[in-house]
Amino acid sequence: MSLAKWTVGLLAGMSMLALAAPADAGEVRVTVAEYSAKTGPYFEAVKKEFEAANPGITIKYEVVPWDVLLQKLTTDITAGTNADLSIIGTRWLIDFVQQDVAEPLDSYIKPEFKDRFIDTFLQPSIMDGHTYGLPIAASARAMYYNKELFEKAGIAKPPATWTELQEDARKIKAVGAFGFGLQGKEIETDVYYYYAMWSQGTEILNKDGTSGLGTPGALEAAKLYKSMIDEGLTEPGVTSNNREDVQNLFKQGKVGMMITAPFLSNQIKEEAPNLKYGVAAIPAGPTGARGTYGVTDSIIMFKNSKNKDEAWKLLDFLFTKEQRAKFTQGEGFLPVNKEEAKMDYYVNNADLAAFTALLPDARFAPVIPGWEEIAQITSDAMQKIYLGGDPEAGLKDAAAKANAVLKK
């Protein structure tokens, strides 16, 4: 859904915010984003444990798939039937704040509560000095590689640069597998492009606030990916493959290298336990620049909630070390809680250590109005380039469209 349509719909329903569906006294309703088959059972366990410890408060969850979550929230807010709390993509938060539907949490947050968090993951939810959300899920991206394919192709170690990655992809292709898994469809298609773009020293936004898509580095990154497609170093039909499709190819042992999130490690352990793989840094560019994508999802309280104090009690419970560990480890995310991060599960986990090491190079989605629309413009441009379009013309057009959104 475009941001413009979302904003119009939300504005149309603003007058209805005060008409939220009557909530039962002591009932806290929560819209939960579905991360995996484990999400619903985790929150059901939370409901049982929390209600036992807090007589008089009941929890009601609705688990919603990510691909329809924003549409559902838009509809519910417009109708005034939204829940008390909801998980959202943090990149959406600025729009909720600007439309005055998100409740600032500052009056609830005590210093000892704030100190529970790793600051890197709390910061994206702080705007104009106010905290509007709490990081319910955090992740970064790194490069997975198939050790057996590397050995078969005579590759001693994961590539440190994109030039080395191309060379390794050729060697892997020569032994009958796909060298580099490249996503070209749906969520994070734009992000997959940023990895190469950041390695060129280019940012999503230039220092003057204009789009980075029109820079020489952005063009070099697009040419890099297109050349790999043209040379047959990626899987065929890149624009038909979303993140899950590429991950499945990797789990099947058909892809030598791909970039994705920590949760793939959990999937491999459960679905492909015999797969020998490693996790390494995303390759650097010609000057040594590199970047990973840092992601947080937030849980927010809506301003029209009738049971804010009860909702805060649930938030306080969800962000204890014990509850964070259950959720984070089940879903395969990175810890946002300082004490949780000290647990043996993380300290002695080589996969997660590789992701944590990349956090100093992490970039988060820009907290700007219209970001979703700009991300879609980027994804659309990359799809055209992957299908054979001219990189320079495609990026010039995308930069102009992005700048038009930025000027609104």
mmCIF file of C-alpha atoms in Angstrom:
data_model
loop_
_atom_site.group_PDB
_atom_site.id
_atom_site.type_symbol
_atom_site.label_atom_id
_atom_site.label_comp_id
_atom_site.label_asym_id
_atom_site.label_seq_id
_atom_site.Cartn_x
_atom_site.Cartn_y
_atom_site.Cartn_z
ATOM 1 C CA MET A 1 0.000 0.000 0.000
ATOM 2 C CA SER A 2 1.429 3.416 -0.901
ATOM 3 C CA LEU A 3 2.211 5.831 1.892
ATOM 4 C CA ALA A 4 0.086 8.501 0.222
ATOM 5 C CA LYS A 5 -2.996 6.269 0.264
ATOM 6 C CA TRP A 6 -2.212 5.222 3.824
ATOM 7 C CA THR A 7 -2.009 8.851 4.969
ATOM 8 C CA VAL A 8 -5.196 9.878 3.186
ATOM 9 C CA GLY A 9 -7.066 6.945 4.683
ATOM 10 C CA LEU A 10 -5.746 7.704 8.116
ATOM 11 C CA LEU A 11 -6.610 11.393 7.908
ATOM 12 C CA ALA A 12 -10.110 10.511 6.762
ATOM 13 C CA GLY A 13 -10.592 8.459 9.884
ATOM 14 C CA MET A 14 -8.876 10.729 12.412
ATOM 15 C CA SER A 15 -12.200 12.043 13.704
ATOM 16 C CA MET A 16 -13.151 8.484 14.584
ATOM 17 C CA LEU A 17 -10.182 7.869 16.857
ATOM 18 C CA ALA A 18 -12.165 9.036 19.843
ATOM 19 C CA LEU A 19 -14.855 6.511 18.926
ATOM 20 C CA ALA A 20 -12.750 3.423 19.525
ATOM 21 C CA ALA A 21 -14.711 0.265 20.173
ATOM 22 C CA PRO A 22 -15.469 0.038 23.897
ATOM 23 C CA ALA A 23 -12.883 -2.083 25.641
ATOM 24 C CA ASP A 24 -13.704 -4.316 28.564
ATOM 25 C CA ALA A 25 -12.285 -3.029 31.825
ATOM 26 C CA GLY A 26 -8.879 -4.541 32.291
ATOM 27 C CA GLU A 27 -8.712 -6.047 28.799
ATOM 28 C CA VAL A 28 -5.614 -5.365 26.716
ATOM 29 C CA ARG A 29 -5.943 -6.038 23.002
ATOM 30 C CA VAL A 30 -2.764 -6.605 21.006
ATOM 31 C CA THR A 31 -2.190 -6.848 17.258
ATOM 32 C CA VAL A 32 0.737 -9.210 16.778
ATOM 33 C CA ALA A 33 2.807 -9.497 13.613
ATOM 34 C CA GLU A 34 3.369 -13.115 12.606
ATOM 35 C CA TYR A 35 7.075 -13.887 12.274
ATOM 36 C CA SER A 36 6.838 -17.662 12.126
ATOM 37 C CA ALA A 37 4.773 -20.620 13.275
ATOM 38 C CA LYS A 38 6.227 -19.990 16.737
ATOM 39 C CA THR A 39 4.813 -16.465 17.134
ATOM 40 C CA GLY A 40 1.236 -17.368 18.058
ATOM 41 C CA PRO A 41 2.179 -20.073 20.589
ATOM 42 C CA TYR A 42 4.691 -17.723 22.258
ATOM 43 C CA PHE A 43 2.084 -15.020 22.809
ATOM 44 C CA GLU A 44 -0.472 -17.551 24.011
ATOM 45 C CA ALA A 45 2.062 -18.653 26.634
ATOM 46 C CA VAL A 46 2.578 -14.988 27.581
ATOM 47 C CA LYS A 47 -1.186 -14.559 27.996
ATOM 48 C CA LYS A 48 -1.411 -17.527 30.350
ATOM 49 C CA GLU A 49 1.581 -16.491 32.448
ATOM 50 C CA PHE A 50 0.743 -12.787 32.564
ATOM 51 C CA GLU A 51 -2.923 -13.261 33.444
ATOM 52 C CA ALA A 52 -1.970 -15.652 36.252
ATOM 53 C CA ALA A 53 0.352 -13.009 37.702
ATOM 54 C CA ASN A 54 -2.064 -10.108 37.134
ATOM 55 C CA PRO A 55 -5.621 -11.003 38.227
ATOM 56 C CA GLY A 56 -8.183 -8.669 36.699
ATOM 57 C CA ILE A 57 -6.261 -8.085 33.470
ATOM 58 C CA THR A 58 -7.032 -10.177 30.409
ATOM 59 C CA ILE A 59 -5.053 -10.269 27.171
ATOM 60 C CA LYS A 60 -6.571 -10.657 23.722
ATOM 61 C CA TYR A 61 -4.231 -11.234 20.776
ATOM 62 C CA GLU A 62 -4.807 -11.116 17.061
ATOM 63 C CA VAL A 63 -1.925 -12.549 15.024
ATOM 64 C CA VAL A 64 -1.668 -10.941 11.571
ATOM 65 C CA PRO A 65 0.649 -11.860 8.649
ATOM 66 C CA TRP A 66 3.226 -9.171 7.841
ATOM 67 C CA ASP A 67 2.086 -8.704 4.245
ATOM 68 C CA VAL A 68 -1.338 -7.449 5.350
ATOM 69 C CA LEU A 69 -0.414 -5.850 8.686
ATOM 70 C CA LEU A 70 -0.147 -2.242 7.507
ATOM 71 C CA GLN A 71 -3.439 -2.507 5.625
ATOM 72 C CA LYS A 72 -5.154 -3.954 8.694
ATOM 73 C CA LEU A 73 -3.793 -1.250 10.980
ATOM 74 C CA THR A 74 -4.895 1.437 8.533
ATOM 75 C CA THR A 75 -8.399 0.005 8.388
ATOM 76 C CA ASP A 76 -8.656 -0.427 12.159
ATOM 77 C CA ILE A 77 -7.352 3.066 12.931
ATOM 78 C CA THR A 78 -9.704 4.629 10.406
ATOM 79 C CA ALA A 79 -12.663 2.782 11.935
ATOM 80 C CA GLY A 80 -11.532 3.488 15.495
ATOM 81 C CA THR A 81 -11.373 -0.239 16.258
ATOM 82 C CA ASN A 82 -7.615 -0.547 16.674
ATOM 83 C CA ALA A 83 -6.111 -2.536 19.531
ATOM 84 C CA ASP A 84 -4.373 -1.039 22.575
ATOM 85 C CA LEU A 85 -0.949 -2.231 21.435
ATOM 86 C CA SER A 86 0.475 -3.316 18.108
ATOM 87 C CA ILE A 87 3.698 -4.563 16.626
ATOM 88 C CA ILE A 88 4.697 -2.406 13.653
ATOM 89 C CA GLY A 89 7.635 -1.959 11.322
ATOM 90 C CA THR A 90 9.642 0.818 12.986
ATOM 91 C CA ARG A 91 9.909 2.483 9.567
ATOM 92 C CA TRP A 92 6.148 3.154 9.794
ATOM 93 C CA LEU A 93 6.420 4.879 13.157
ATOM 94 C CA ILE A 94 7.007 8.417 11.888
ATOM 95 C CA ASP A 95 3.649 8.328 10.107
ATOM 96 C CA PHE A 96 1.844 7.110 13.226
ATOM 97 C CA VAL A 97 3.512 9.879 15.227
ATOM 98 C CA GLN A 98 2.733 12.594 12.679
ATOM 99 C CA GLN A 99 -0.897 11.500 12.550
ATOM 100 C CA ASP A 100 -1.003 11.616 16.371
ATOM 101 C CA VAL A 101 -2.187 8.046 16.886
ATOM 102 C CA ALA A 102 0.873 6.765 18.801
ATOM 103 C CA GLU A 103 1.077 7.364 22.545
ATOM 104 C CA PRO A 104 4.424 8.685 23.846
ATOM 105 C CA LEU A 105 5.711 6.285 26.491
ATOM 106 C CA ASP A 106 7.943 8.716 28.396
ATOM 107 C CA SER A 107 5.669 8.965 31.429
ATOM 108 C CA TYR A 108 5.904 5.187 31.881
ATOM 109 C CA ILE A 109 9.582 4.680 31.154
ATOM 110 C CA LYS A 110 11.731 4.857 34.282
ATOM 111 C CA PRO A 111 15.547 5.022 34.072
ATOM 112 C CA GLU A 112 15.921 1.403 35.175
ATOM 113 C CA PHE A 113 13.496 0.274 32.462
ATOM 114 C CA LYS A 114 15.287 2.252 29.758
ATOM 115 C CA ASP A 115 18.590 0.802 30.930
ATOM 116 C CA ARG A 116 17.402 -2.696 29.990
ATOM 117 C CA PHE A 117 17.899 -1.912 26.316
ATOM 118 C CA ILE A 118 20.871 -1.955 23.982
ATOM 119 C CA ASP A 119 20.773 1.671 22.871
ATOM 120 C CA THR A 120 21.383 0.877 19.178
ATOM 121 C CA PHE A 121 17.983 -0.807 18.983
ATOM 122 C CA LEU A 122 16.021 1.650 21.128
ATOM 123 C CA GLN A 123 17.095 4.785 19.248
ATOM 124 C CA PRO A 124 15.009 4.266 16.058
ATOM 125 C CA SER A 125 11.797 4.626 18.123
ATOM 126 C CA ILE A 126 12.816 7.938 19.683
ATOM 127 C CA MET A 127 11.590 11.025 17.825
ATOM 128 C CA ASP A 128 11.846 14.655 18.913
ATOM 129 C CA GLY A 129 13.024 13.511 22.307
ATOM 130 C CA HIS A 130 10.035 11.222 22.925
ATOM 131 C CA THR A 131 9.971 7.417 22.940
ATOM 132 C CA TYR A 132 7.010 6.123 20.941
ATOM 133 C CA GLY A 133 7.876 2.457 20.638
ATOM 134 C CA LEU A 134 9.916 -0.369 22.119
ATOM 135 C CA PRO A 135 12.060 -2.719 19.971
ATOM 136 C CA ILE A 136 10.177 -6.001 19.991
ATOM 137 C CA ALA A 137 12.418 -7.567 17.340
ATOM 138 C CA ALA A 138 15.899 -6.692 16.112
ATOM 139 C CA SER A 139 18.003 -8.040 13.329
ATOM 140 C CA ALA A 140 20.926 -7.345 11.031
ATOM 141 C CA ARG A 141 22.133 -8.976 7.845
ATOM 142 C CA ALA A 142 25.261 -10.996 7.060
ATOM 143 C CA MET A 143 26.479 -13.352 4.336
ATOM 144 C CA TYR A 144 25.812 -17.094 4.548
ATOM 145 C CA TYR A 145 28.037 -19.419 2.535
ATOM 146 C CA ASN A 146 27.908 -23.136 1.765
ATOM 147 C CA LYS A 147 31.124 -24.742 3.045
ATOM 148 C CA GLU A 148 30.768 -27.882 0.950
ATOM 149 C CA LEU A 149 30.368 -25.897 -2.262
ATOM 150 C CA PHE A 150 33.324 -23.743 -1.294
ATOM 151 C CA GLU A 151 35.473 -26.836 -0.747
ATOM 152 C CA LYS A 152 34.299 -28.402 -4.001
ATOM 153 C CA ALA A 153 35.112 -25.178 -5.885
ATOM 154 C CA GLY A 154 38.509 -24.806 -4.223
ATOM 155 C CA ILE A 155 37.600 -21.670 -2.259
ATOM 156 C CA ALA A 156 39.526 -21.397 1.007
ATOM 157 C CA LYS A 157 37.583 -18.632 2.786
ATOM 158 C CA PRO A 158 34.576 -16.340 2.309
ATOM 159 C CA PRO A 159 35.164 -13.317 0.052
ATOM 160 C CA ALA A 160 36.243 -10.082 1.687
ATOM 161 C CA THR A 161 35.326 -7.899 -1.315
ATOM 162 C CA TRP A 162 32.706 -7.894 -4.057
ATOM 163 C CA THR A 163 35.427 -8.551 -6.609
ATOM 164 C CA GLU A 164 36.385 -11.707 -4.711
ATOM 165 C CA LEU A 165 32.700 -12.640 -4.443
ATOM 166 C CA GLN A 166 32.342 -12.481 -8.228
ATOM 167 C CA GLU A 167 35.429 -14.672 -8.660
ATOM 168 C CA ASP A 168 34.100 -17.180 -6.130
ATOM 169 C CA ALA A 169 30.667 -17.172 -7.779
ATOM 170 C CA ARG A 170 32.315 -18.158 -11.078
ATOM 171 C CA LYS A 171 34.087 -21.064 -9.383
ATOM 172 C CA ILE A 172 30.833 -22.223 -7.775
ATOM 173 C CA LYS A 173 28.993 -21.957 -11.098
ATOM 174 C CA ALA A 174 31.697 -24.159 -12.618
ATOM 175 C CA VAL A 175 30.859 -26.975 -10.166
ATOM 176 C CA GLY A 176 27.153 -26.847 -11.025
ATOM 177 C CA ALA A 177 25.577 -24.561 -8.418
ATOM 178 C CA PHE A 178 24.376 -20.955 -8.306
ATOM 179 C CA GLY A 179 27.174 -18.702 -7.114
ATOM 180 C CA PHE A 180 25.244 -15.880 -5.466
ATOM 181 C CA GLY A 181 21.601 -15.853 -4.434
ATOM 182 C CA LEU A 182 20.083 -12.482 -5.385
ATOM 183 C CA GLN A 183 16.626 -11.471 -4.220
ATOM 184 C CA GLY A 184 14.492 -9.528 -6.701
ATOM 185 C CA LYS A 185 10.917 -9.688 -5.432
ATOM 186 C CA GLU A 186 8.819 -8.372 -2.557
ATOM 187 C CA ILE A 187 10.002 -7.171 0.857
ATOM 188 C CA GLU A 188 13.650 -6.035 1.073
ATOM 189 C CA THR A 189 14.326 -6.122 -2.671
ATOM 190 C CA ASP A 190 15.581 -2.551 -2.234
ATOM 191 C CA VAL A 191 17.680 -3.580 0.770
ATOM 192 C CA TYR A 192 19.471 -6.297 -1.179
ATOM 193 C CA TYR A 193 20.649 -3.573 -3.536
ATOM 194 C CA TYR A 194 21.818 -1.324 -0.687
ATOM 195 C CA TYR A 195 24.466 -3.855 0.375
ATOM 196 C CA ALA A 196 26.388 -3.225 -2.832
ATOM 197 C CA MET A 197 25.540 0.479 -2.777
ATOM 198 C CA TRP A 198 26.850 0.999 0.758
ATOM 199 C CA SER A 199 30.072 -0.775 -0.207
ATOM 200 C CA GLN A 200 30.597 1.976 -2.793
ATOM 201 C CA GLY A 201 30.465 4.590 -0.040
ATOM 202 C CA THR A 202 26.982 5.705 -1.103
ATOM 203 C CA GLU A 203 24.121 6.273 1.331
ATOM 204 C CA ILE A 204 20.376 6.068 0.761
ATOM 205 C CA LEU A 205 20.152 9.817 1.349
ATOM 206 C CA ASN A 206 22.853 12.302 0.430
ATOM 207 C CA LYS A 207 24.008 14.846 3.016
ATOM 208 C CA ASP A 208 21.753 17.461 1.400
ATOM 209 C CA GLY A 209 18.725 15.207 1.909
ATOM 210 C CA THR A 210 18.353 14.149 -1.722
ATOM 211 C CA SER A 211 18.236 10.558 -2.958
ATOM 212 C CA GLY A 212 21.507 8.673 -3.242
ATOM 213 C CA LEU A 213 20.199 6.746 -6.260
ATOM 214 C CA GLY A 214 21.609 9.312 -8.662
ATOM 215 C CA THR A 215 25.220 8.971 -7.457
ATOM 216 C CA PRO A 216 28.111 7.225 -9.234
ATOM 217 C CA GLY A 217 28.325 4.678 -6.413
ATOM 218 C CA ALA A 218 24.684 3.726 -6.834
ATOM 219 C CA LEU A 219 25.283 3.167 -10.529
ATOM 220 C CA GLU A 220 28.359 1.003 -9.905
ATOM 221 C CA ALA A 221 26.350 -1.143 -7.473
ATOM 222 C CA ALA A 222 23.553 -1.652 -10.011
ATOM 223 C CA LYS A 223 26.056 -2.528 -12.737
ATOM 224 C CA LEU A 224 27.670 -5.052 -10.396
ATOM 225 C CA TYR A 225 24.435 -6.945 -9.788
ATOM 226 C CA LYS A 226 23.344 -6.740 -13.421
ATOM 227 C CA SER A 227 26.706 -8.092 -14.596
ATOM 228 C CA MET A 228 26.369 -11.043 -12.219
ATOM 229 C CA ILE A 229 22.904 -11.814 -13.577
ATOM 230 C CA ASP A 230 24.083 -11.465 -17.176
ATOM 231 C CA GLU A 231 27.031 -13.792 -16.499
ATOM 232 C CA GLY A 232 24.774 -16.415 -14.937
ATOM 233 C CA LEU A 233 26.381 -16.149 -11.507
ATOM 234 C CA THR A 234 23.013 -15.830 -9.723
ATOM 235 C CA GLU A 235 20.035 -18.128 -9.706
ATOM 236 C CA PRO A 236 17.840 -17.754 -12.819
ATOM 237 C CA GLY A 237 14.711 -15.625 -12.676
ATOM 238 C CA VAL A 238 15.937 -13.244 -9.982
ATOM 239 C CA THR A 239 12.806 -11.070 -10.144
ATOM 240 C CA SER A 240 10.638 -14.122 -9.414
ATOM 241 C CA ASN A 241 12.436 -14.909 -6.163
ATOM 242 C CA ASN A 242 11.675 -13.294 -2.833
ATOM 243 C CA ARG A 243 13.775 -13.657 0.314
ATOM 244 C CA GLU A 244 12.206 -16.977 1.297
ATOM 245 C CA ASP A 245 12.729 -18.396 -2.198
ATOM 246 C CA VAL A 246 16.455 -17.630 -2.116
ATOM 247 C CA GLN A 247 16.753 -18.955 1.434
ATOM 248 C CA ASN A 248 15.086 -22.186 0.340
ATOM 249 C CA LEU A 249 17.591 -22.573 -2.499
ATOM 250 C CA PHE A 250 20.385 -22.093 0.029
ATOM 251 C CA LYS A 251 18.889 -24.671 2.401
ATOM 252 C CA GLN A 252 18.702 -27.094 -0.535
ATOM 253 C CA GLY A 253 22.440 -26.664 -1.144
ATOM 254 C CA LYS A 254 21.922 -25.020 -4.539
ATOM 255 C CA VAL A 255 23.358 -21.575 -3.733
ATOM 256 C CA GLY A 256 26.918 -20.814 -2.699
ATOM 257 C CA MET A 257 26.374 -17.419 -1.036
ATOM 258 C CA MET A 258 23.490 -15.182 -0.020
ATOM 259 C CA ILE A 259 22.822 -12.296 2.353
ATOM 260 C CA THR A 260 20.041 -12.546 4.919
ATOM 261 C CA ALA A 261 19.062 -12.397 8.584
ATOM 262 C CA PRO A 262 19.958 -14.476 11.677
ATOM 263 C CA PHE A 263 16.712 -16.440 11.511
ATOM 264 C CA LEU A 264 18.044 -18.487 8.593
ATOM 265 C CA SER A 265 20.349 -20.242 11.078
ATOM 266 C CA ASN A 266 17.335 -21.509 13.030
ATOM 267 C CA GLN A 267 15.658 -22.649 9.816
ATOM 268 C CA ILE A 268 18.772 -24.558 8.730
ATOM 269 C CA LYS A 269 19.008 -26.332 12.077
ATOM 270 C CA GLU A 270 15.382 -27.449 11.810
ATOM 271 C CA GLU A 271 14.979 -28.035 8.067
ATOM 272 C CA ALA A 272 18.475 -28.824 6.754
ATOM 273 C CA PRO A 273 20.516 -30.018 9.750
ATOM 274 C CA ASN A 274 23.172 -31.661 7.550
ATOM 275 C CA LEU A 275 23.951 -28.482 5.620
ATOM 276 C CA LYS A 276 27.464 -27.243 6.350
ATOM 277 C CA TYR A 277 27.480 -23.462 6.253
ATOM 278 C CA GLY A 278 29.228 -20.418 7.674
ATOM 279 C CA VAL A 279 28.330 -16.789 8.346
ATOM 280 C CA ALA A 280 30.634 -13.939 7.340
ATOM 281 C CA ALA A 281 30.665 -10.175 6.888
ATOM 282 C CA ILE A 282 29.032 -8.626 3.844
ATOM 283 C CA PRO A 283 31.816 -7.941 1.288
ATOM 284 C CA ALA A 284 33.501 -4.544 1.179
ATOM 285 C CA GLY A 285 33.817 -2.207 -1.766
ATOM 286 C CA PRO A 286 36.920 -0.779 -3.447
ATOM 287 C CA THR A 287 37.711 1.607 -0.583
ATOM 288 C CA GLY A 288 36.851 -0.839 2.196
ATOM 289 C CA ALA A 289 33.366 0.558 2.797
ATOM 290 C CA ARG A 290 30.619 -1.872 3.733
ATOM 291 C CA GLY A 291 27.252 -1.805 5.408
ATOM 292 C CA THR A 292 24.652 -4.102 6.812
ATOM 293 C CA TYR A 293 20.956 -3.459 7.252
ATOM 294 C CA GLY A 294 19.866 -2.982 10.842
ATOM 295 C CA VAL A 295 16.199 -3.666 11.449
ATOM 296 C CA THR A 296 13.895 -3.159 14.372
ATOM 297 C CA ASP A 297 10.205 -3.757 14.698
ATOM 298 C CA SER A 298 8.489 -1.860 17.480
ATOM 299 C CA ILE A 299 5.510 -2.367 19.696
ATOM 300 C CA ILE A 300 3.511 0.800 20.233
ATOM 301 C CA MET A 301 0.604 1.925 22.390
ATOM 302 C CA PHE A 302 -2.245 3.715 20.644
ATOM 303 C CA LYS A 303 -3.332 7.091 21.957
ATOM 304 C CA ASN A 304 -7.000 6.085 22.063
ATOM 305 C CA SER A 305 -6.380 3.042 24.284
ATOM 306 C CA LYS A 306 -8.808 2.904 27.202
ATOM 307 C CA ASN A 307 -6.548 0.676 29.271
ATOM 308 C CA LYS A 308 -3.131 2.302 29.053
ATOM 309 C CA ASP A 309 -1.931 1.354 32.537
ATOM 310 C CA GLU A 310 -2.788 -2.297 31.969
ATOM 311 C CA ALA A 311 -1.185 -2.167 28.524
ATOM 312 C CA TRP A 312 2.007 -0.790 30.048
ATOM 313 C CA LYS A 313 2.103 -3.625 32.576
ATOM 314 C CA LEU A 314 2.091 -6.054 29.670
ATOM 315 C CA LEU A 315 4.887 -4.135 27.951
ATOM 316 C CA ASP A 316 6.937 -4.205 31.137
ATOM 317 C CA PHE A 317 6.417 -7.974 31.312
ATOM 318 C CA LEU A 318 7.318 -8.549 27.645
ATOM 319 C CA PHE A 319 10.625 -6.745 28.090
ATOM 320 C CA THR A 320 11.955 -8.717 31.019
ATOM 321 C CA LYS A 321 15.103 -10.720 30.339
ATOM 322 C CA GLU A 322 13.238 -14.027 30.576
ATOM 323 C CA GLN A 323 10.485 -13.119 28.121
ATOM 324 C CA ARG A 324 12.890 -11.512 25.676
ATOM 325 C CA ALA A 325 15.042 -14.664 25.667
ATOM 326 C CA LYS A 326 12.063 -16.907 24.908
ATOM 327 C CA PHE A 327 10.869 -14.730 22.024
ATOM 328 C CA THR A 328 14.255 -13.818 20.561
ATOM 329 C CA GLN A 329 15.681 -17.313 20.605
ATOM 330 C CA GLY A 330 12.474 -18.857 19.276
ATOM 331 C CA GLU A 331 12.279 -16.467 16.323
ATOM 332 C CA GLY A 332 16.020 -16.219 15.646
ATOM 333 C CA PHE A 333 16.524 -12.501 16.274
ATOM 334 C CA LEU A 334 19.252 -10.505 17.985
ATOM 335 C CA PRO A 335 18.871 -9.541 21.656
ATOM 336 C CA VAL A 336 17.695 -6.015 22.491
ATOM 337 C CA ASN A 337 18.036 -6.550 26.240
ATOM 338 C CA LYS A 338 21.529 -5.994 27.714
ATOM 339 C CA GLU A 339 21.245 -8.797 30.278
ATOM 340 C CA GLU A 340 19.831 -11.175 27.689
ATOM 341 C CA ALA A 341 22.799 -10.462 25.410
ATOM 342 C CA LYS A 342 25.142 -11.777 28.140
ATOM 343 C CA MET A 343 23.525 -15.229 28.117
ATOM 344 C CA ASP A 344 25.597 -18.199 26.959
ATOM 345 C CA TYR A 345 23.164 -18.750 24.085
ATOM 346 C CA TYR A 346 24.460 -15.549 22.453
ATOM 347 C CA VAL A 347 28.017 -15.385 23.767
ATOM 348 C CA ASN A 348 28.848 -18.887 22.517
ATOM 349 C CA ASN A 349 26.878 -18.737 19.260
ATOM 350 C CA ALA A 350 29.282 -18.222 16.338
ATOM 351 C CA ASP A 351 26.485 -17.374 13.905
ATOM 352 C CA LEU A 352 25.040 -14.631 16.083
ATOM 353 C CA ALA A 353 28.528 -13.336 16.899
ATOM 354 C CA ALA A 354 29.053 -12.704 13.184
ATOM 355 C CA PHE A 355 25.900 -10.576 13.054
ATOM 356 C CA THR A 356 26.717 -8.715 16.246
ATOM 357 C CA ALA A 357 30.175 -7.856 14.895
ATOM 358 C CA LEU A 358 28.517 -6.071 11.961
ATOM 359 C CA LEU A 359 26.331 -3.794 14.094
ATOM 360 C CA PRO A 360 28.838 -0.888 14.060
ATOM 361 C CA ASP A 361 28.301 -0.794 10.268
ATOM 362 C CA ALA A 362 24.513 -1.075 10.503
ATOM 363 C CA ARG A 363 22.209 1.341 8.715
ATOM 364 C CA PHE A 364 18.544 1.596 9.564
ATOM 365 C CA ALA A 365 15.766 2.667 7.207
ATOM 366 C CA PRO A 366 15.644 6.489 7.198
ATOM 367 C CA VAL A 367 13.051 7.885 9.603
ATOM 368 C CA ILE A 368 11.409 10.182 7.066
ATOM 369 C CA PRO A 369 7.899 10.690 5.701
ATOM 370 C CA GLY A 370 7.330 8.734 2.515
ATOM 371 C CA TRP A 371 9.974 6.102 3.179
ATOM 372 C CA GLU A 372 7.787 3.170 2.104
ATOM 373 C CA GLU A 373 7.084 4.894 -1.201
ATOM 374 C CA ILE A 374 10.799 5.561 -1.791
ATOM 375 C CA ALA A 375 11.675 1.957 -0.950
ATOM 376 C CA GLN A 376 9.114 0.774 -3.511
ATOM 377 C CA ILE A 377 10.522 3.142 -6.143
ATOM 378 C CA THR A 378 13.958 1.609 -5.534
ATOM 379 C CA SER A 379 12.644 -1.956 -5.713
ATOM 380 C CA ASP A 380 10.785 -1.235 -8.953
ATOM 381 C CA ALA A 381 13.908 0.291 -10.503
ATOM 382 C CA MET A 382 16.081 -2.664 -9.552
ATOM 383 C CA GLN A 383 13.573 -5.147 -10.964
ATOM 384 C CA LYS A 384 13.666 -3.355 -14.333
ATOM 385 C CA ILE A 385 17.479 -3.351 -14.305
ATOM 386 C CA TYR A 386 17.605 -7.048 -13.364
ATOM 387 C CA LEU A 387 15.297 -7.772 -16.303
ATOM 388 C CA GLY A 388 17.702 -6.085 -18.708
ATOM 389 C CA GLY A 389 16.982 -2.386 -18.326
ATOM 390 C CA ASP A 390 19.710 0.237 -18.569
ATOM 391 C CA PRO A 391 21.121 0.891 -15.068
ATOM 392 C CA GLU A 392 21.956 4.557 -15.671
ATOM 393 C CA ALA A 393 18.558 5.477 -17.108
ATOM 394 C CA GLY A 394 16.725 3.401 -14.508
ATOM 395 C CA LEU A 395 18.501 4.975 -11.558
ATOM 396 C CA LYS A 396 18.172 8.494 -12.976
ATOM 397 C CA ASP A 397 14.408 8.008 -13.220
ATOM 398 C CA ALA A 398 14.213 6.443 -9.740
ATOM 399 C CA ALA A 399 16.245 9.286 -8.196
ATOM 400 C CA ALA A 400 13.890 11.868 -9.728
ATOM 401 C CA LYS A 401 10.840 10.036 -8.371
ATOM 402 C CA ALA A 402 12.429 9.637 -4.923
ATOM 403 C CA ASN A 403 13.376 13.306 -4.792
ATOM 404 C CA ALA A 404 9.805 14.257 -5.667
ATOM 405 C CA VAL A 405 8.610 12.283 -2.638
ATOM 406 C CA LEU A 406 11.311 13.826 -0.438
ATOM 407 C CA LYS A 407 10.173 17.325 -1.393
ATOM 408 C CA LYS A 408 6.564 16.738 -0.335
#
